[in-house]
PDB file of C-alpha atoms in Angstrom:
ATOM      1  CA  UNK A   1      80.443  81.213 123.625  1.00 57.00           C
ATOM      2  CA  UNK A   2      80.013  83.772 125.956  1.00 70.00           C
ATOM      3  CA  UNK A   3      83.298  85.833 126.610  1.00 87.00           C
ATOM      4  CA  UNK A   4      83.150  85.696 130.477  1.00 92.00           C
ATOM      5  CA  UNK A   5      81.730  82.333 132.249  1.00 93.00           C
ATOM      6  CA  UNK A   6      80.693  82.457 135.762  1.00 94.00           C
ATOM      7  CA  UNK A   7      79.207  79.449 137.720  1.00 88.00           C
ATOM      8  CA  UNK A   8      76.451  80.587 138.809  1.00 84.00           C
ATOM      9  CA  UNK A   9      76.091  78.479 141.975  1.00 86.00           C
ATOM     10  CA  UNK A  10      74.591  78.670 144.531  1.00 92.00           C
ATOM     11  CA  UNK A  11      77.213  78.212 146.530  1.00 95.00           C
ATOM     12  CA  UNK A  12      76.486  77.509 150.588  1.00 97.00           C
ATOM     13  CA  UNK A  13      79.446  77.669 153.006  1.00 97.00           C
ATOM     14  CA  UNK A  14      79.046  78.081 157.009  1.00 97.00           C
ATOM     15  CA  UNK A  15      80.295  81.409 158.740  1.00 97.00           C
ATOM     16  CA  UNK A  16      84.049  81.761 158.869  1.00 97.00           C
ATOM     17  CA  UNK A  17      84.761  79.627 155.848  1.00 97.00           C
ATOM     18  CA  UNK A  18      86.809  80.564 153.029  1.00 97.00           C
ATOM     19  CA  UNK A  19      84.578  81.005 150.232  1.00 97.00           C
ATOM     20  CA  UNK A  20      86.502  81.195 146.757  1.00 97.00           C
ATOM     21  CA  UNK A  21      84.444  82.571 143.638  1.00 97.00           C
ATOM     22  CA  UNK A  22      85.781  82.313 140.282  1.00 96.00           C
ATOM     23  CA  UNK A  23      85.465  83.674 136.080  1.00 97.00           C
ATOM     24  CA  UNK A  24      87.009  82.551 133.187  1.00 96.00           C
ATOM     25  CA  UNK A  25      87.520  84.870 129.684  1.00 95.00           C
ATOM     26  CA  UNK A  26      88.506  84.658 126.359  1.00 92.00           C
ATOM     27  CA  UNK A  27      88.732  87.855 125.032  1.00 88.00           C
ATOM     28  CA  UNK A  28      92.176  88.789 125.338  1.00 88.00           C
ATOM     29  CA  UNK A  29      91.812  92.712 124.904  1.00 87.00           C
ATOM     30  CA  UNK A  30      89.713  93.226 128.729  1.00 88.00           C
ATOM     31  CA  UNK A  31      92.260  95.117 130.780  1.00 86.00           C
ATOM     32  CA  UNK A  32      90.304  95.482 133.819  1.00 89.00           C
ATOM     33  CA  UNK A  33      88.420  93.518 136.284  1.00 92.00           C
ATOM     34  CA  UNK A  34      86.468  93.924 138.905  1.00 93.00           C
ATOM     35  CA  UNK A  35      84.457  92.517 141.000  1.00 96.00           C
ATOM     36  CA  UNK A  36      80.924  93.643 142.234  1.00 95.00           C
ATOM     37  CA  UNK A  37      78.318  92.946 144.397  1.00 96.00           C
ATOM     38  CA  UNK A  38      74.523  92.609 144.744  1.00 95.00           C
ATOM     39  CA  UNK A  39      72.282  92.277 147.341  1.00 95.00           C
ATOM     40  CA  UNK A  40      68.531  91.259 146.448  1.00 90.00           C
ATOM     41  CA  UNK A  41      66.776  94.168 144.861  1.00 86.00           C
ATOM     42  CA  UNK A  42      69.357  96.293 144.972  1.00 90.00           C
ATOM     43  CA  UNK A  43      71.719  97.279 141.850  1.00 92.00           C
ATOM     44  CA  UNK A  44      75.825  96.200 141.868  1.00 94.00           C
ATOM     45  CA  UNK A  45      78.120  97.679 144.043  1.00 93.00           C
ATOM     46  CA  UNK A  46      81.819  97.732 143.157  1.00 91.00           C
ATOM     47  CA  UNK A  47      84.090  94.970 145.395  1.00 93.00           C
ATOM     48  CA  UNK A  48      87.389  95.154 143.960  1.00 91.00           C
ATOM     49  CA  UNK A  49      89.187  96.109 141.081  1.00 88.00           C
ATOM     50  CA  UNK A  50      92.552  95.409 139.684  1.00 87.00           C
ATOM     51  CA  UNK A  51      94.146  95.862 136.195  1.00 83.00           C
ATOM     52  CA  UNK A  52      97.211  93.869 136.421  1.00 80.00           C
ATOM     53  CA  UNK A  53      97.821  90.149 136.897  1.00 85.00           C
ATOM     54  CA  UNK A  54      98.634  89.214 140.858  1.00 88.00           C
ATOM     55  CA  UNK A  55      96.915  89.811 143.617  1.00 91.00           C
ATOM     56  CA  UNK A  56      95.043  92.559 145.639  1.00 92.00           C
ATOM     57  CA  UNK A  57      93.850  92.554 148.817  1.00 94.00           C
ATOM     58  CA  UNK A  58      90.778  94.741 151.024  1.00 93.00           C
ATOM     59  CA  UNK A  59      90.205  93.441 154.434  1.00 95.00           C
ATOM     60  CA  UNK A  60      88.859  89.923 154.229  1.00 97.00           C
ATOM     61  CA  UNK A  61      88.704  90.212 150.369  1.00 97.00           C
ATOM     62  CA  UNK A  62      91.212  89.629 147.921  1.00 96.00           C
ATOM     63  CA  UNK A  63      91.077  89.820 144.032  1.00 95.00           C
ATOM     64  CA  UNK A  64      93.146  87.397 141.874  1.00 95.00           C
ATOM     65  CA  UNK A  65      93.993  87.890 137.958  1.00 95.00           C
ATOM     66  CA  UNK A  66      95.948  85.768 135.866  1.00 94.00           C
ATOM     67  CA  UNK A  67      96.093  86.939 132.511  1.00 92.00           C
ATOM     68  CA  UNK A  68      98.065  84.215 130.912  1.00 92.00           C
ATOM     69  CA  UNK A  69      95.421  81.731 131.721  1.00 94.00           C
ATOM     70  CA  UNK A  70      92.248  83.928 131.653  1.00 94.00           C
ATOM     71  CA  UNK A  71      91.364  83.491 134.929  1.00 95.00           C
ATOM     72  CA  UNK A  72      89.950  85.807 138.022  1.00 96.00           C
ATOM     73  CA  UNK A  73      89.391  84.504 141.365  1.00 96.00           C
ATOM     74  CA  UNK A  74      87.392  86.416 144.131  1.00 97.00           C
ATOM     75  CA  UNK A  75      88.725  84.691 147.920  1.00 97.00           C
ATOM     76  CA  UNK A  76      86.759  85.884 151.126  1.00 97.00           C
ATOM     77  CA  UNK A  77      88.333  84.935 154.130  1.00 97.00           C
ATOM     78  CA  UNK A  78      86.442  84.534 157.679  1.00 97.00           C
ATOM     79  CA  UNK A  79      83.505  84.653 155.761  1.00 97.00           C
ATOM     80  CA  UNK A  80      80.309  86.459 157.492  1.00 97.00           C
ATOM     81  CA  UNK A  81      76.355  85.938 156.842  1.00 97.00           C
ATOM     82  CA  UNK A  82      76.044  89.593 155.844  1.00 96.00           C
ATOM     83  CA  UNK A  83      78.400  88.344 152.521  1.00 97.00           C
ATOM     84  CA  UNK A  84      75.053  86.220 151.135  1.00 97.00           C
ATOM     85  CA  UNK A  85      74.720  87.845 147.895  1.00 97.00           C
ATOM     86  CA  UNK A  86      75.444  87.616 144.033  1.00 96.00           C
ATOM     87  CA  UNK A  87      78.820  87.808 143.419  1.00 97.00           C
ATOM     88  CA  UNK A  88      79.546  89.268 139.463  1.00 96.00           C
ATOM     89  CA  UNK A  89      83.039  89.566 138.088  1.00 96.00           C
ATOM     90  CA  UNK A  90      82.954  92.021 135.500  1.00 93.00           C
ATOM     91  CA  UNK A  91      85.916  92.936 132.427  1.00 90.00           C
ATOM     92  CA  UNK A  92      86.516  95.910 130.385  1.00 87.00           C
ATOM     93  CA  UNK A  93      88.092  95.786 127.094  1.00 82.00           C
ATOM     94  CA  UNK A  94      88.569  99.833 126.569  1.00 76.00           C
ATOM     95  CA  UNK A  95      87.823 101.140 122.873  1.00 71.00           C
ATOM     96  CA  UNK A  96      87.141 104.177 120.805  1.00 61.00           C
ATOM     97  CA  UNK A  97      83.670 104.140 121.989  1.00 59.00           C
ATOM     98  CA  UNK A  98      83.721 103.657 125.568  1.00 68.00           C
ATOM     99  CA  UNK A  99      84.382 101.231 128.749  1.00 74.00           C
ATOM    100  CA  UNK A 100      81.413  98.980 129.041  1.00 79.00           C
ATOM    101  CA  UNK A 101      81.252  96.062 131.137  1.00 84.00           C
ATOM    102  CA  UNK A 102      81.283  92.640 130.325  1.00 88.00           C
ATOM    103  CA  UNK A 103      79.504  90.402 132.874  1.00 91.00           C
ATOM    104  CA  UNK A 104      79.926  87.046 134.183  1.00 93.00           C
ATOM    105  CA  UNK A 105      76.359  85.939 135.334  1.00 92.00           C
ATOM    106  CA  UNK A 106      77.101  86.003 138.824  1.00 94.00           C
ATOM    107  CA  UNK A 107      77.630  83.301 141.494  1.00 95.00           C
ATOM    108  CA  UNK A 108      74.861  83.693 144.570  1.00 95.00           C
ATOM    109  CA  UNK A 109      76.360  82.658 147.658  1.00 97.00           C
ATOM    110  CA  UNK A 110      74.577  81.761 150.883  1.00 97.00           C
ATOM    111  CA  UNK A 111      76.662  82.114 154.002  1.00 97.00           C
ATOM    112  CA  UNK A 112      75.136  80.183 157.279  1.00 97.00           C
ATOM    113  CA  UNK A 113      75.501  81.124 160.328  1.00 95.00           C
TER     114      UNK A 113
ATOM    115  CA  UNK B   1      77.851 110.509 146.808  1.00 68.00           C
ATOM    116  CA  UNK B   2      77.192 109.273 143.348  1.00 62.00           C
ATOM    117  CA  UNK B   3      73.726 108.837 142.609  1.00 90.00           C
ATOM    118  CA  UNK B   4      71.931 107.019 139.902  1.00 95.00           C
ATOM    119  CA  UNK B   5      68.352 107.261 139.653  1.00 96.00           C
ATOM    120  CA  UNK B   6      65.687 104.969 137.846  1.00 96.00           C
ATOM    121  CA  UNK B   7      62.604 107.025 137.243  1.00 90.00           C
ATOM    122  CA  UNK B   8      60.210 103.706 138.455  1.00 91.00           C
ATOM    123  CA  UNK B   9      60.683 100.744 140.338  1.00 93.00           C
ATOM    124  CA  UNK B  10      58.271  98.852 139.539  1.00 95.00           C
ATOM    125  CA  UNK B  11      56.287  99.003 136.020  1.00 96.00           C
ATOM    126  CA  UNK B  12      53.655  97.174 134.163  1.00 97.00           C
ATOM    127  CA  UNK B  13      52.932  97.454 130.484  1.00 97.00           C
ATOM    128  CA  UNK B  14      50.584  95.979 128.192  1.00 97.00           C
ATOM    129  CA  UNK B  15      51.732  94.499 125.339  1.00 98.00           C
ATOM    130  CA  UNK B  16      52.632  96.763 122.320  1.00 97.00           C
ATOM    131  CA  UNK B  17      52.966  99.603 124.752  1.00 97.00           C
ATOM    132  CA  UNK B  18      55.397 102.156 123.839  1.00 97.00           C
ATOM    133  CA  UNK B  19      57.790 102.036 127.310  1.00 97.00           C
ATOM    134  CA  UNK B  20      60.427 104.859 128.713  1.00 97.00           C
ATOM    135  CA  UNK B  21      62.877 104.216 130.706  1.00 97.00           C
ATOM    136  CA  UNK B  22      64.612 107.328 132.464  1.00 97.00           C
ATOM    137  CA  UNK B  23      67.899 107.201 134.075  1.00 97.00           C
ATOM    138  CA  UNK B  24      69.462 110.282 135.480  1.00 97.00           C
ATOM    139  CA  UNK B  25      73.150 110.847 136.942  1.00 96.00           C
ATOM    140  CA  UNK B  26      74.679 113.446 139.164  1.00 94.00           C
ATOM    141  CA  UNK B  27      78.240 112.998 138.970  1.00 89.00           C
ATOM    142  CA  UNK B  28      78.870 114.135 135.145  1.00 91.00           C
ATOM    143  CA  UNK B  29      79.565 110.877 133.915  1.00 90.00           C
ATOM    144  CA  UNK B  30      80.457 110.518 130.522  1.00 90.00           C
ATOM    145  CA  UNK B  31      79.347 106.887 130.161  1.00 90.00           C
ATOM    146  CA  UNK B  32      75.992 105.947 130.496  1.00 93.00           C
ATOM    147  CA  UNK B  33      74.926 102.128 130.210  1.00 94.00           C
ATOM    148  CA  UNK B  34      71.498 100.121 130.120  1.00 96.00           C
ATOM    149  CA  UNK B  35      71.543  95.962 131.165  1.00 96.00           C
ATOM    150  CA  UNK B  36      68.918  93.899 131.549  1.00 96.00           C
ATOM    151  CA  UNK B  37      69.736  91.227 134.233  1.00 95.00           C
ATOM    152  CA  UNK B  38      67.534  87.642 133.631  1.00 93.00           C
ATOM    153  CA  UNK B  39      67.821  84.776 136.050  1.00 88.00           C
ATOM    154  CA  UNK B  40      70.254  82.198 134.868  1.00 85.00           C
ATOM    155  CA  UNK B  41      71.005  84.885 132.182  1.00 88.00           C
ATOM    156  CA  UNK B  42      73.245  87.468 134.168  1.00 88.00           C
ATOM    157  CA  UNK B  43      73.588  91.003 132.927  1.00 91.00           C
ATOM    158  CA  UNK B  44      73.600  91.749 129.517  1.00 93.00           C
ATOM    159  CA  UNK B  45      74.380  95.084 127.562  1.00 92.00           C
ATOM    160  CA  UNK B  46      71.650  96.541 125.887  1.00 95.00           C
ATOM    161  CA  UNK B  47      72.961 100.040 125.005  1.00 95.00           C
ATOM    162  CA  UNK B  48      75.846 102.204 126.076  1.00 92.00           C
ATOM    163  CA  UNK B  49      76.449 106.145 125.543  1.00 93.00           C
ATOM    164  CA  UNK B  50      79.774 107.676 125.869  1.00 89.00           C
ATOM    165  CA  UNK B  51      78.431 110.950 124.636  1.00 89.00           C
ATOM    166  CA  UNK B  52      75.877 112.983 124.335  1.00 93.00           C
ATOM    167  CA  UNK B  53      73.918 111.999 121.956  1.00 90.00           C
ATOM    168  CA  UNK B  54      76.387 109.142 120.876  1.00 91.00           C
ATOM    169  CA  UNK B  55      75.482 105.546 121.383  1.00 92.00           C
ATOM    170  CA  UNK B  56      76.352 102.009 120.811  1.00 91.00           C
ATOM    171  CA  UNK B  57      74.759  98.590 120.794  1.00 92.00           C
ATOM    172  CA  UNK B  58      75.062  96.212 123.443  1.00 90.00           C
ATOM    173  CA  UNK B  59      75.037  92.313 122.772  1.00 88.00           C
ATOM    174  CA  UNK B  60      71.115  92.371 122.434  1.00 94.00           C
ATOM    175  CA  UNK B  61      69.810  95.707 121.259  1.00 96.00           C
ATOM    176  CA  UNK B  62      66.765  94.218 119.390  1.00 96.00           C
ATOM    177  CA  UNK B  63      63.732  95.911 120.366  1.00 96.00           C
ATOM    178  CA  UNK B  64      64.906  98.397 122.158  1.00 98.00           C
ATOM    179  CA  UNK B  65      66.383 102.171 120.812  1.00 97.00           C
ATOM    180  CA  UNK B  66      67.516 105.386 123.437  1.00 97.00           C
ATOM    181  CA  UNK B  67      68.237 108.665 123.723  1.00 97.00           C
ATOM    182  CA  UNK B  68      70.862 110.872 125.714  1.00 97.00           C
ATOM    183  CA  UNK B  69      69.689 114.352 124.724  1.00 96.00           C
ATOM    184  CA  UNK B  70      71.689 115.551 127.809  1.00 96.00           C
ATOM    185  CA  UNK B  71      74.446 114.391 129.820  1.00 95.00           C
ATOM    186  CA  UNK B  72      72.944 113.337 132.868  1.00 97.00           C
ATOM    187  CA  UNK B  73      69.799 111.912 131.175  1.00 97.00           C
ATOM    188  CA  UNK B  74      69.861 108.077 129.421  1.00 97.00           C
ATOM    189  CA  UNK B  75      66.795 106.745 128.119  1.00 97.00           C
ATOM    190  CA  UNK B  76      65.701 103.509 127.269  1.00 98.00           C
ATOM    191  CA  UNK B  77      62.546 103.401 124.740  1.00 98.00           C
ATOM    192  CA  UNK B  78      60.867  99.813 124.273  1.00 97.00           C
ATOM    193  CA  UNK B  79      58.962 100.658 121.143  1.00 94.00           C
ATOM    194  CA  UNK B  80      56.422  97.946 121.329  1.00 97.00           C
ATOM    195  CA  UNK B  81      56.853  95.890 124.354  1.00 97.00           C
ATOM    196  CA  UNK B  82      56.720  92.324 124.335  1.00 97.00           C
ATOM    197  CA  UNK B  83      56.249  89.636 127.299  1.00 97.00           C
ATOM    198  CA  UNK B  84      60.046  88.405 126.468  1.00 97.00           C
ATOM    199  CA  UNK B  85      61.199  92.015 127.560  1.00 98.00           C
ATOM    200  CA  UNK B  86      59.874  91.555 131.086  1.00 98.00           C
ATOM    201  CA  UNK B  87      63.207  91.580 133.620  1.00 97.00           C
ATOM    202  CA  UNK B  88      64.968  93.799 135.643  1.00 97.00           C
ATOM    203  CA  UNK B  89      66.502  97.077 133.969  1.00 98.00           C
ATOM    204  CA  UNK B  90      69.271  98.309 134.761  1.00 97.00           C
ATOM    205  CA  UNK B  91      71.143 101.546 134.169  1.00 96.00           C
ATOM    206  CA  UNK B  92      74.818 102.698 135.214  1.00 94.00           C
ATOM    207  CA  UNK B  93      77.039 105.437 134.951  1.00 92.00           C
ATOM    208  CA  UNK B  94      81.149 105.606 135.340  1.00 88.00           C
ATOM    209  CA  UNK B  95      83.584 108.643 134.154  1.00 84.00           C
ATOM    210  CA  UNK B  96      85.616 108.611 131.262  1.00 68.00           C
ATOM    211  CA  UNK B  97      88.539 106.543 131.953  1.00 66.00           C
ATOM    212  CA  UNK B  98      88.079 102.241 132.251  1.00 57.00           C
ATOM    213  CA  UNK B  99      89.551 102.024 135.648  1.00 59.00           C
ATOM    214  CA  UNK B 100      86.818 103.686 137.711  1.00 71.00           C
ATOM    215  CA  UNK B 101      83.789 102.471 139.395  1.00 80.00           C
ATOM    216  CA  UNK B 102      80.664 102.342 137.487  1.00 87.00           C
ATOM    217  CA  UNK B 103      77.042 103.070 139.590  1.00 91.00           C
ATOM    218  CA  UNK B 104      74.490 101.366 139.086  1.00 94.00           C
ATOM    219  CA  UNK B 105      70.819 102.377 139.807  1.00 95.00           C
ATOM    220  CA  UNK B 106      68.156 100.604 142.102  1.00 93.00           C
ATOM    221  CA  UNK B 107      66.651  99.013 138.801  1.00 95.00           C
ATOM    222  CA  UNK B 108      63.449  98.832 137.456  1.00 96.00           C
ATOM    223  CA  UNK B 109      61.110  95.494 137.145  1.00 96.00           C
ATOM    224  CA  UNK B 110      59.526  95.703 134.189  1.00 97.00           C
ATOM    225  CA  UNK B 111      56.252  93.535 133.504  1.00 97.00           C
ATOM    226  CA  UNK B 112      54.687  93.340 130.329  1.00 97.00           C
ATOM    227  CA  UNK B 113      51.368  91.697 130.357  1.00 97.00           C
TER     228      UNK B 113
END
């Protein structure tokens, strides 16, 4: 079993709707999440990022962790057809040897206008 | 700005071809990182670096070995390239710490033929 699921989608919503995206985990040792972005044949671009359970918010985006129940959620409110892309949440479980990131494998969504 | 740079962005190799992969940073990153992202697949770790010439294995390092002779330079050597390692590379960087941004480069689409 993979330790972070991510429905890949696609997911199609019209302009202005609320689009909510979503991971699950099981490793219990990530301490950070975040959330990036990808836009076709480009590399990720960091979203959001949080490292405690609640909720964060950046303009029309907010981040949502619930570590009891292993759980992120990505909302975008109002959303806009310049937000059609892949979606990846991403965890780090810190060690000895370094921070590297554990991958969902990313939800595309398609925003219409 | 942070900048991470893929030596190619497009490549084709035959098959058995001895492939190099250069990644460079300019922001003194202490982590370096190599994915390979596969449709339906996501983004999976191949290698990671948190050191000069330190490095660790991802979740699917077979056929594949590096180098990080310098800080700023990651390599990724295919030593006899295969059809199943066609995809999209790609590299990142982030700083020392696991709650800070890591870059990712433009990629690299690799076909082996």
């Amino acid at each position: 079993q993979k330790e972070v699921e991510q429905d890949p989608g696609p997911l199609s919503v019209p302009e202005g709707a609320i689009v909510s995206l979503n991971c699950t985990y099981s490793n219990s040792a990530f301490q950070y999440f975040m959330w990036y972005r990808q836009y076709s044949r480009k590399g990720p671009e960091l979203l959001m990022y949080t490292y405690s359970s609640g909720n964060k918010e950046d303009g029309r985006f907010t981040a949502q962790v619930d570590k009891s129940s292993k759980y992120i959620s990505l909302f975008i409110r109002d959303s806009q057809p310049s937000d059609s892309a892949t979606y990846l949440c991403a965890m780090i479980a810190p060690s000895n040897s370094g921070y590297a990131l554990n991958f969902g494998k990313g939800t595309s969504l398609l925003v219409t206008p | 700005d942070v900048k991470v740079t893929q030596s190619s962005r497009y490549l084709v190799k035959r098959t058995g071809e001895k492939v190099f992969l250069e990644c460079v940073q300019d922001m003194d990153h202490e982590n370096m990182f190599w994915y390979r992202q596969d449709p339906g697949l996501g983004l999976r770790l191949i290698y990671f670096s948190y050191d000069v010439k330190m490095k660790e294995k991802g979740d699917i390092p077979e056929g594949y070995s590096v180098s990080r002779e310098k800080k700023e330079r990651f390599s990724l050597i295919l030593e006899s390239a295969s059809t199943n390692q066609t995809s999209m590379y790609l590299c990142a960087s982030s700083s020392g710490g696991g709650n800070t941004e890591a870059f990712f480069g433009q990629g690299t689409r690799l076909t082996v033929v």
